[in-house]
Coordinates of C-alpha atoms and ligand atoms in Angstrom, one line a residue:
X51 CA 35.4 74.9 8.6
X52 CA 36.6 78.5 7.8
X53 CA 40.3 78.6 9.0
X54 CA 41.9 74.8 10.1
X55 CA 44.9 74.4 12.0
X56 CA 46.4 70.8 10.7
X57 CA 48.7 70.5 13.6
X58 CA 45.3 71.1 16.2
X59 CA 43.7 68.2 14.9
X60 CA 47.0 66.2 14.7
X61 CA 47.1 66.5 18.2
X62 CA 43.2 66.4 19.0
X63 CA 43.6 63.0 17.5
X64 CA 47.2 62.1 19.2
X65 CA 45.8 62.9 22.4
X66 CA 42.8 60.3 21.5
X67 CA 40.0 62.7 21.2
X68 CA 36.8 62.2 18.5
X69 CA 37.7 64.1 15.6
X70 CA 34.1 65.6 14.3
X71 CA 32.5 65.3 10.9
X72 CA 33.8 68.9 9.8
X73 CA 37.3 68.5 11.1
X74 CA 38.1 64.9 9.5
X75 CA 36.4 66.5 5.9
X76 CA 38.8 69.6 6.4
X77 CA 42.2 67.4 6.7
X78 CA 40.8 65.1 3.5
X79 CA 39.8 68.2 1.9
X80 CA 43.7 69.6 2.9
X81 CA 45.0 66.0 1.3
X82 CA 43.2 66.2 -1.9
X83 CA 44.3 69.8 -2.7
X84 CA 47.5 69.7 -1.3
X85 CA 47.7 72.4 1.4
X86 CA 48.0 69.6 4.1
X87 CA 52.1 68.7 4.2
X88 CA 52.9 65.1 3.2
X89 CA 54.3 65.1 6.7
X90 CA 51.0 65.9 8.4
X91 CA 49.5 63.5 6.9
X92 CA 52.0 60.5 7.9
X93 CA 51.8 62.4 11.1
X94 CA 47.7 62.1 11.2
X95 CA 47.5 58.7 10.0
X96 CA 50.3 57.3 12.9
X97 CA 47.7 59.4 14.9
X98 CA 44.7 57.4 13.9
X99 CA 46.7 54.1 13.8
X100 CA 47.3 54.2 17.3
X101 CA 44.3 55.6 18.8
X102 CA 41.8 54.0 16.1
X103 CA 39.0 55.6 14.6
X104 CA 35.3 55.2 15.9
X105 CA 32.4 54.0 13.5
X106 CA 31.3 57.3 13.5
X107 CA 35.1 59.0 12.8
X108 CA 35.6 56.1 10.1
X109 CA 32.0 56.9 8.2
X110 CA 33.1 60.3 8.3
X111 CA 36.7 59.7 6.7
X112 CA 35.4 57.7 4.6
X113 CA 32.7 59.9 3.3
X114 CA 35.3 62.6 3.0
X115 CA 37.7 60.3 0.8
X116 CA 34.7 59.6 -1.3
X117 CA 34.1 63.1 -1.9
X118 CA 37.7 64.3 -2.6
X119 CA 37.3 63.3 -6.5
X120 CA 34.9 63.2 -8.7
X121 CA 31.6 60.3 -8.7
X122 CA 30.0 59.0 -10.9
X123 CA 26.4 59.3 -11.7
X124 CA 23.8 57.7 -13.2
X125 CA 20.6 58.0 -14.9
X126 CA 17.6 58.6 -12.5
X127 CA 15.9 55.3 -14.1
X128 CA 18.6 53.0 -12.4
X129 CA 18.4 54.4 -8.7
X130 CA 18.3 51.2 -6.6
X131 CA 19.4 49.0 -9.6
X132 CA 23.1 49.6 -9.2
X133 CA 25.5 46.9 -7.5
X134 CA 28.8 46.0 -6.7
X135 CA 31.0 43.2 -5.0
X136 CA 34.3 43.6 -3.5
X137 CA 37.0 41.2 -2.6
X138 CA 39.8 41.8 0.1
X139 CA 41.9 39.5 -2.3
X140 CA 42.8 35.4 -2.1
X141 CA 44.8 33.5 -4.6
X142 CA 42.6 32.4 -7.4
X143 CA 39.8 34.7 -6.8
X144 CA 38.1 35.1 -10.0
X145 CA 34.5 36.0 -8.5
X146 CA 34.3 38.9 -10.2
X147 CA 34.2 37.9 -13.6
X148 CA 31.5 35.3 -12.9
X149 CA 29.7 37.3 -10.9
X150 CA 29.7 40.6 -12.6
X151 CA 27.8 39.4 -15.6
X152 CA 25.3 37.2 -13.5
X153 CA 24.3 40.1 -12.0
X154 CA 23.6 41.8 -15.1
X155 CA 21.9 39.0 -16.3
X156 CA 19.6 39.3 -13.5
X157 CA 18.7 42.9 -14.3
X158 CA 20.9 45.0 -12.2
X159 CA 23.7 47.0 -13.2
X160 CA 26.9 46.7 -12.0
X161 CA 29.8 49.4 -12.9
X162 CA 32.7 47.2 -11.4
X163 CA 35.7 49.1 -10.5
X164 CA 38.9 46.8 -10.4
X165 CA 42.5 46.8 -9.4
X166 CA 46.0 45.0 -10.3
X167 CA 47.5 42.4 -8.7
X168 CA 51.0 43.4 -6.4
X169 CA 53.0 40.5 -5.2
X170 CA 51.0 37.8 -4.2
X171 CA 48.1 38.8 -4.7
X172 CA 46.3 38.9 -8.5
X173 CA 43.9 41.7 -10.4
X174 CA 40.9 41.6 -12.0
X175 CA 42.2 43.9 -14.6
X176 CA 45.3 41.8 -15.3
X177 CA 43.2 38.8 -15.7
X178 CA 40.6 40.6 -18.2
X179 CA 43.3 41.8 -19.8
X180 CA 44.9 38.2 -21.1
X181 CA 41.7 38.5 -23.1
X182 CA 43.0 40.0 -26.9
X183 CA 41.6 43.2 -27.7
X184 CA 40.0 43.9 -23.5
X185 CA 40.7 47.5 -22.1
X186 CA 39.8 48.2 -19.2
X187 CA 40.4 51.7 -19.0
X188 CA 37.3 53.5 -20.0
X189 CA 36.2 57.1 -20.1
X190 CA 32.9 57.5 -17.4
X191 CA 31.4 58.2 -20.4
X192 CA 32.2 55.1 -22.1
X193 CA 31.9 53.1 -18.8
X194 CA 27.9 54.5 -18.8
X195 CA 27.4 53.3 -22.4
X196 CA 28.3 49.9 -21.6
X197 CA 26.1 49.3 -19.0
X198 CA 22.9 50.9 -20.7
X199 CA 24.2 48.1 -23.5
X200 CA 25.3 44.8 -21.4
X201 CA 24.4 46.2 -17.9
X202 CA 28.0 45.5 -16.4
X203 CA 31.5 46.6 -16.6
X204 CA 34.7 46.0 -15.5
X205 CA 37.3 49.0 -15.3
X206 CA 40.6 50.3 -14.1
X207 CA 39.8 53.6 -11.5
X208 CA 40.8 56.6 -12.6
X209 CA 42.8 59.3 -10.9
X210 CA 39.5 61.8 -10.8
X211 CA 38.3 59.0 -8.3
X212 CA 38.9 59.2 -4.5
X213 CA 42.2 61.4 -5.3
X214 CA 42.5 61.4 -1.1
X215 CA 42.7 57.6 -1.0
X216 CA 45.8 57.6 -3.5
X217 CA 47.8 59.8 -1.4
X218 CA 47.2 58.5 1.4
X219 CA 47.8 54.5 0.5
X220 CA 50.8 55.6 -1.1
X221 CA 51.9 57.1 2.1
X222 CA 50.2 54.7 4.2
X223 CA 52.4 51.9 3.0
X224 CA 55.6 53.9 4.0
X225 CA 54.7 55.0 7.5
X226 CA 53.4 51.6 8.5
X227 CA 50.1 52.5 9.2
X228 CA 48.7 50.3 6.7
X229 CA 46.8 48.0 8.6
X230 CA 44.9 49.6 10.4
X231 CA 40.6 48.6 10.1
X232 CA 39.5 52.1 10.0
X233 CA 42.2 53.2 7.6
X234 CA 41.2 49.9 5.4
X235 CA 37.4 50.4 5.6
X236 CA 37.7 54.3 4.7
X237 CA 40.1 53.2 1.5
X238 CA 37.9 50.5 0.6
X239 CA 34.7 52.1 1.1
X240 CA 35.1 55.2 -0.1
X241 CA 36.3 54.2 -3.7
X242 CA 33.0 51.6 -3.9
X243 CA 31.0 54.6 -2.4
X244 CA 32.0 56.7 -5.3
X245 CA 30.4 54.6 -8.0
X246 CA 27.0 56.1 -6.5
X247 CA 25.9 52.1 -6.0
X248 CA 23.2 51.4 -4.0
X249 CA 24.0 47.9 -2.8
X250 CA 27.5 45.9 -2.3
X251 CA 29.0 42.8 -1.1
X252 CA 31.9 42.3 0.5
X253 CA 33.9 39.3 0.2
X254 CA 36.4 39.0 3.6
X255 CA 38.8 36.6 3.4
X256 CA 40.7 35.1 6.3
X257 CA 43.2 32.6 6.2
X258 CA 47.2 32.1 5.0
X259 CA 46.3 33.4 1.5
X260 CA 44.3 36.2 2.9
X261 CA 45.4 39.6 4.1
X262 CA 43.8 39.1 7.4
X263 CA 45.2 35.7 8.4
X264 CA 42.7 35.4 11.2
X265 CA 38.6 35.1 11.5
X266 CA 38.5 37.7 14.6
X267 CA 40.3 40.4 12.9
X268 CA 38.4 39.8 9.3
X269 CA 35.1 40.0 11.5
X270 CA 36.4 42.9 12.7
X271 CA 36.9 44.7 9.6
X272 CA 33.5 43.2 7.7
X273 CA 31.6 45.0 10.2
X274 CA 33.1 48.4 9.8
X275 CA 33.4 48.6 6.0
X276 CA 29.3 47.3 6.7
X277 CA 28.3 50.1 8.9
X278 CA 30.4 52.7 7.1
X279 CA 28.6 50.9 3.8
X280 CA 25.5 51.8 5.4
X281 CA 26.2 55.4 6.9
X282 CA 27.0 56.3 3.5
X283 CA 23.4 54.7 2.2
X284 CA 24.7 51.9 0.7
X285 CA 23.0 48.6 1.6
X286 CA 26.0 46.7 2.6
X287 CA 26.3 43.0 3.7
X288 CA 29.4 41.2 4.0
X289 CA 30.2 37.4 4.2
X290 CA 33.5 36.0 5.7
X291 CA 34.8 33.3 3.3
X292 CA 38.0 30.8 4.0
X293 CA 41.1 31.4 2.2
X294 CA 43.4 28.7 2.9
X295 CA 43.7 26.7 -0.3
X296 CA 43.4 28.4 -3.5
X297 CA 39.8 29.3 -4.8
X298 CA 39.3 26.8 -7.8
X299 CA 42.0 25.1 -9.7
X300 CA 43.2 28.0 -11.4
X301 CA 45.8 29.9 -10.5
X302 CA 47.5 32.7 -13.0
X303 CA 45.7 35.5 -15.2
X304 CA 44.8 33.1 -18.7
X305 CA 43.9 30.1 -16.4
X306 CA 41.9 32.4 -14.5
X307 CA 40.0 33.3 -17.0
X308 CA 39.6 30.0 -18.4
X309 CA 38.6 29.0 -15.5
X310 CA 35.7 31.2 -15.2
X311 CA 34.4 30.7 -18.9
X312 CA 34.1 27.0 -17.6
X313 CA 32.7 28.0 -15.1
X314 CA 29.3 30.5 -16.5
X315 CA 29.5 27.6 -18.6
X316 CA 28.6 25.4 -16.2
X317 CA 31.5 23.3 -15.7
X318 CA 33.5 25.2 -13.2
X319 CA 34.5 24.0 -9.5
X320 CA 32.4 23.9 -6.6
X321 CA 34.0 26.1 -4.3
X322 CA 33.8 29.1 -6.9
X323 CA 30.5 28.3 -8.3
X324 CA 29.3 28.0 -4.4
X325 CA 30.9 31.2 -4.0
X326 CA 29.9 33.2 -6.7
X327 CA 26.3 31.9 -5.7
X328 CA 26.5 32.6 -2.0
X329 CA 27.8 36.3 -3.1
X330 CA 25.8 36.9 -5.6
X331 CA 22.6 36.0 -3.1
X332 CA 23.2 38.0 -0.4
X333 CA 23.7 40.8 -2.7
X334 CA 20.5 40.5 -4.4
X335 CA 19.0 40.1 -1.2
X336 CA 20.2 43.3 0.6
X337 CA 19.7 45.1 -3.2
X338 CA 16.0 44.2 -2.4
X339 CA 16.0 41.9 -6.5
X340 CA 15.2 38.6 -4.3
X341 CA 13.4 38.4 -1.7
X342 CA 15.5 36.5 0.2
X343 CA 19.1 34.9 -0.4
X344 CA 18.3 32.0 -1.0
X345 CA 15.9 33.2 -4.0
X346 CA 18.8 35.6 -4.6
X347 CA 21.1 31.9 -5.1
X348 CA 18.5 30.6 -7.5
X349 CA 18.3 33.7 -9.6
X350 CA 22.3 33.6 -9.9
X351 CA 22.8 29.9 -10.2
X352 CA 19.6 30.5 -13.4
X353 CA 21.5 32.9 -14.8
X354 CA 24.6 30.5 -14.7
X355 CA 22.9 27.6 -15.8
X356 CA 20.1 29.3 -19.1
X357 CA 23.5 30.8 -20.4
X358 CA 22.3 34.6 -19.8
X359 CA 25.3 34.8 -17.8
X360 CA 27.7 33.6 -19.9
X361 CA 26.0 36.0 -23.1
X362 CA 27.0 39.2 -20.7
X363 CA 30.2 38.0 -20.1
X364 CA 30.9 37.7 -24.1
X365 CA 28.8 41.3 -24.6
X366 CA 31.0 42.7 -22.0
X367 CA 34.1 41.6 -23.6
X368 CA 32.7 42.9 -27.0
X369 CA 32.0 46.2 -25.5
X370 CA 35.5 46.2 -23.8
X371 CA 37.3 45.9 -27.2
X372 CA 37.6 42.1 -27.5
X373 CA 37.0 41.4 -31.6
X374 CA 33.4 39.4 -31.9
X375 CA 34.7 36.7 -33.5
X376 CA 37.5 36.8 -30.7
X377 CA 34.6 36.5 -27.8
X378 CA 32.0 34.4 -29.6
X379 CA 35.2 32.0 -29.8
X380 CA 36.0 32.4 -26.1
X381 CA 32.6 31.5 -24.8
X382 CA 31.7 29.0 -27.2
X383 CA 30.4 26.0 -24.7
X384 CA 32.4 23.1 -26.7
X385 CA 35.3 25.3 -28.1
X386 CA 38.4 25.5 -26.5
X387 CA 39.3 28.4 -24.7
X388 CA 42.9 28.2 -25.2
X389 CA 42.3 29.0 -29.0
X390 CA 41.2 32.7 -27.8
X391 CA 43.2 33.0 -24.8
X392 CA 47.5 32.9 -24.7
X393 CA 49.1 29.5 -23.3
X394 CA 52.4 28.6 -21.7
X395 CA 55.2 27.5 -23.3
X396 CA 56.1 24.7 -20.8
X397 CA 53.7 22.7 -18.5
X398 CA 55.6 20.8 -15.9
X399 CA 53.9 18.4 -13.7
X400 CA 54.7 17.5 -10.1
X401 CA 53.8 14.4 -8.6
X402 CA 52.4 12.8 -4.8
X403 CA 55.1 12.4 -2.6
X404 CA 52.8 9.6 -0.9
X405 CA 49.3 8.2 -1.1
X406 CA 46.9 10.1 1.4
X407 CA 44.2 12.7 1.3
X408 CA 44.8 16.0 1.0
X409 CA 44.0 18.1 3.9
X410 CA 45.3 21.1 2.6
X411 CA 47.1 23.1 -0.5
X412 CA 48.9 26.4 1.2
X413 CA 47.5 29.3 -0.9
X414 CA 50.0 31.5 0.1
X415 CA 52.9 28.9 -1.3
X416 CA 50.9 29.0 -4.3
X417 CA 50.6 32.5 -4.3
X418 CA 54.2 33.5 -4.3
X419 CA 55.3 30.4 -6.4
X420 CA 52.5 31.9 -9.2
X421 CA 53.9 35.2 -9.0
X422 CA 57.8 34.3 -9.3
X423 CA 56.9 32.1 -12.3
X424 CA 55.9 35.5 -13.6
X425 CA 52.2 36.2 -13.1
X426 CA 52.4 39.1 -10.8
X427 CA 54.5 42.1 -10.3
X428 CA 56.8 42.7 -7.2
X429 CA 56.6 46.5 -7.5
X430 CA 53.6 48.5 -9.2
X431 CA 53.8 48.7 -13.2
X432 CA 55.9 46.1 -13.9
X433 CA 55.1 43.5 -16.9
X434 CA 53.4 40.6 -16.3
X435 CA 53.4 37.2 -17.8
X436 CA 49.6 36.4 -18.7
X437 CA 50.4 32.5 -19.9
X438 CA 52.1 30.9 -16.8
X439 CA 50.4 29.9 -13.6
X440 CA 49.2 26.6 -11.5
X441 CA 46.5 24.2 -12.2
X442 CA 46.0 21.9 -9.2
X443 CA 44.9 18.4 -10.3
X444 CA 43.4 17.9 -7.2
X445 CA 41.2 19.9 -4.1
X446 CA 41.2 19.7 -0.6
X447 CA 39.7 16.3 0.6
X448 CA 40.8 14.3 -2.9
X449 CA 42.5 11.0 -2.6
X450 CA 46.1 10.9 -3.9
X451 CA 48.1 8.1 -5.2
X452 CA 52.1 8.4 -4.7
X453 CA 53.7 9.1 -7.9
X454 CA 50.3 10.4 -9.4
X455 CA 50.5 14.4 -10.8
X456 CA 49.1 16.6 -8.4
X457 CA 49.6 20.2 -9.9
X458 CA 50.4 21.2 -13.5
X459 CA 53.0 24.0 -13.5
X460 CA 52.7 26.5 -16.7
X461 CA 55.6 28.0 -17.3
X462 CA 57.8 29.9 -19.9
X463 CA 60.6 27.3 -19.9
X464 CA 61.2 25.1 -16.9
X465 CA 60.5 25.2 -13.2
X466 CA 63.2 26.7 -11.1
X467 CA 64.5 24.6 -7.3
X468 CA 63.0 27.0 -5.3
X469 CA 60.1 27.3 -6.7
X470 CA 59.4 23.4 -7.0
X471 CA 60.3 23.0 -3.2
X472 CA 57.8 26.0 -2.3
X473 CA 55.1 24.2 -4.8
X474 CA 55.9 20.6 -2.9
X475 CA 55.8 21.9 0.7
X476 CA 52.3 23.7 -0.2
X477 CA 50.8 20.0 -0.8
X478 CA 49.6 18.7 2.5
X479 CA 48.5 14.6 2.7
X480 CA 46.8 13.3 5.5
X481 CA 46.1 9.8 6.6
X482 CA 41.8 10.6 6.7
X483 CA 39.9 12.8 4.3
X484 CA 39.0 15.8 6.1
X485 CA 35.5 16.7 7.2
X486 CA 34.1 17.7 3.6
X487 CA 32.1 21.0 2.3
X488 CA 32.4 23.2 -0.7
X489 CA 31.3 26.2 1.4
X490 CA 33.8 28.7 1.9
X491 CA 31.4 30.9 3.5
X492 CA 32.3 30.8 7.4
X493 CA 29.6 33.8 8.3
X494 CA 27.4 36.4 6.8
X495 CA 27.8 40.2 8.3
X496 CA 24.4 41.9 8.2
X497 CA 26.2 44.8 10.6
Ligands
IUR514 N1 42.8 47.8 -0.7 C1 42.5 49.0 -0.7 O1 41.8 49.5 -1.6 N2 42.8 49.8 0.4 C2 43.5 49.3 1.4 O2 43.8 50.0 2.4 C3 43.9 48.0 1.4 C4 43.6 47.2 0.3 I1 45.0 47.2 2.9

C-alpha cells in the first residue's frame, strides 16, 4: 500500500470491519520495522481481540508475520520432503525428541524449531540441553548441514525469524490479548510457516495441564492454525490429544530425556509411544510418505522398533555438539542413561494414602510442583535445574496399595510442605479402575 494510516485501520478493525490482505501486511510490515507505535499495536491487537479475526484476516496475518523476517530455504531436491510437528504444550511432553528422529529415519527431513519452558510448562530446548555438550542454537547454515547429514534438527529460533511475532507476544502478554485463537494461530503458524515445510502436525492439547482447558475451544483453534496451515501451502492436519495426567512417567528436563531414550529404545510408556505413533502417522500421511496413517503408524513404530530411530537421535546429538563417546553412551540399549545424563541429589518418595485405582494424576499439580522444585523458570532467562523432577510409579487406571510409593520426587535436597501437599492432592484413588485406553488422541482435524 503506498501511504497507510495506522489509526484508519485501527478503527476499520474497532468498528468490526474485514481488514484486507494489503492492509493487515502494511501494519505487520509497520511492526517489524518499527514505524507502527508500540501503542498502536496494543491498540490493534485489543481491536482484533474483541472483534476476532476471520480465516481469511488470520491467513493473512499470519502470512504477514511469516514474512516480517527472514525464511529459511532449502535445496530444490527436498521440496515436499520437509516436515514439522508442533505442540501447544502439556506436562511431560517429550514428543518431539521421539518423533523428530523417527521422522528422519523414515526419510523426511525435519528442521524442528523449539522453544523454552516458562512456568509450568517445559521446553524442548531445555530438555536437549541436559544432554552434555547439545547446543541448540545453530547458524541456518549450520542447521542445513545437519539435516543433509542426520535429516533432523532441533534448534532454538533466531531473532531474524518472524521478528513481528516477537513484538507482538511480548506485547500481547501485557495488554491481555493473549488468548485470543486468531492471535495464537498467526503466532504459531507463522513461525512453523517460516521453516518453508511442506507438511505439519499439530499436537492440541485440552485438559487441566493444557493451555486450553476445554475440547470446544482446542477444536476451535486446531481448525484455524489447519486452514491458515493450508492457506499458506502447508499440508496441515491436526489431532486433539488429552492432557489431564502427565504424558509418560517423566516429568523434569534429565528424566525427560531419559524417558525418551527408553522409549526409541523400545521400552518407553504407552501413552507416549501411542502418541508419538499417532503423530507421527497422520503426519506422514498428509506429507503424502504413507499412504495412509495407518501405514504412516507402521512406518514410525519400524523406525522405533529396527533402531533407525534411535541411531538419528544419537547422530543428531553428535551433530549438536554432544561428544561421541558422550551419545554412543546415552543410547546404548543396556547402558544406563544416567551415566551420560545429570541426576538429582535427593529422591524422595511419597506414598498411597489408601488402596484404590487411580483415576487420575492432576498434570497441572505436577506441573507447578516440577517447576518450584526447580525445573522451570517463573520469568524468561532464568537458570534452571536440569536434575530434579517427578517420576510417577504409577498411571491412570493402576491399582494402588496404601502405604505403597506412588511418585518418586528428585530433588536437590529435600521436599518442601507445600510442595508435598500439591504433589499428594494431585493423586486421585477411586473405588473402580476407570474405563482403560492408552489413546490420548480424542479427534483428528483434517480442516
Ligand atoms: N505459543 C506461541 O508461539 N504463540 C502463542 O501465541 C502462544 C503460544 I498462546
Amino acid at each position: 500500500m503506498s501511504s497507510v494510516s495506522f489509526p484508519a485501520l485501527i478503527t476499520k478493525k474497532r468498528n468490526g470491519d474485514q481488514l484486507s490482505r494489503d492492509e493487515i501486511e502494511a501494519f505487520v510490515n509497520g511492526i517489524a520495522n518499527s514505524s507502527v507505535q508500540d501503542s498502536q499495536i496494543g491498540a490493534m491487537l485489543m481491536a482484533m481481540y474483541l472483534k476476532n479475526l476471520t480465516m481469511t484476516e488470520t491467513t493473512d496475518l499470519t502470512r504477514a508475520m511469516m514474512n516480517s523476517g527472514e525464511t529459511l530455504s532449502w535445496p530444490e531436491e527436498w521440496k515436499g520432503n520437509l516436515v514439522d510437528k508442533h505442540s501447544t504444550g502439556g506436562v511431560g511432553d517429550k514428543v518431539s525428541l521421539i518423533l523428530a528422529p523417527a521422522l528422519a529415519a523414515c526419510g523426511v527431513k525435519v528442521p524442528m524449531i523449539s522453544g523454552r519452558g516458562l512456568e509450568h510448562t517445559g521446553g524442548t530446548l531445555d530438555k536437549l540441553e541436559s544432554i552434555p555438550g547439545f547446543q541448540v542454537s545453530v547458524t541456518s547454515e549450520k542447521m542445513l548441514d545437519i539435516i543433509r547429514t542426520v535429516g533432523c534438527c532441533i534448534v532454538g529460533q533466531t531473532k531474524k525469524l518472524c521478528p513481528a511475532d516477537s513484538k507482538m507476544y511480548a506485547i500481547r502478554d501485557v495488554t491481555a490479548t493473549v488468548d485470543n485463537l486468531g492471535l495464537i494461530t498467526g503466532s504459531i503458524i507463522s513461525k512453523k510457516a517460516a521453516e518453508k515445510i511442506d507438511a505439519l502436525v499439530l499436537d492440541v492439547k485440552f485438559g487441566v495441564g493444557a493451555f486450553l482447558k476445554d475440547i470446544d475451544t482446542a477444536r476451535k483453534l486446531a481448525g484455524m492454525m489447519v486452514g491458515a496451515g493450508k492457506g499458506l501451502g502447508i499440508n496441515t492436519v491436526s489431532l486433539l490429544t488429552s492432557m489431564s495426567s502427565p504424558l509418560g512417567k517423566m516429568v523434569g528436563n534429565a528424566l525427560e530425556v531419559a524417558e525418551s531414550i527408553w522409549t526409541l529404545q523400545g521400552n518407553g510408556p504407552d501413552d507416549l509411544f501411542n502418541l508419538v505413533i499417532e503423530l507421527g502417522g497422520e503426519l506422514l500421511s498428509v506429507a503424502g510418505k504413507a499412504p495412509s496413517s495407518q501405514e504412516g503408524r507402521s512406518m514410525i513404530k519400524d523406525a522405533i522398533s529396527d533402531g533407525s530411530a534411535l541411531a538419528k537421535f544419537c547422530a543428531m546429538a553428535k551433530a549438536q555438539g554432544a561428544d561421541p563417546a558422550t551419545a554412543d553412551a546415552l543410547c546404548a540399549p543396556g547402558n544406563d542413561v544416567f551415566s551420560v545424563l545429570p541426576r538429582a541429589g535427593a529422591i524422595v518418595e511419597l506414598s498411597s494414602p489408601e488402596t484404590g485405582y487411580v483415576t487420575g494424576i492432576d498434570a497441572m499439580a505436577c506441573a507447578v510442583a516440577a517447576q518450584k522444585l526447580g525445573a522451570g523458570r517463573s520469568k524468561v532467562g532464568e537458570a534452571i535445574d536440569y536434575t530434579v523432577g517427578l517420576e510417577l510409579l504409577v498411571t491412570v487406571g493402576d491399582k494402588v496399595e496404601k502405604g505403597k510409593p506412588w511418585i518418586k520426587v528428585h530433588t536437590k535436597n529435600g521436599l518442601p510442605d507445600d510442595l508435598r501437599a500439591k504433589l499428594e492432592q494431585a493423586l486421585v484413588i477411586g473405588s473402580e479402575a476407570p474405563a482403560s485406553g492408552t489413546s490420548r488422541v480424542h479427534e483428528v482435524v483434517y480442516g
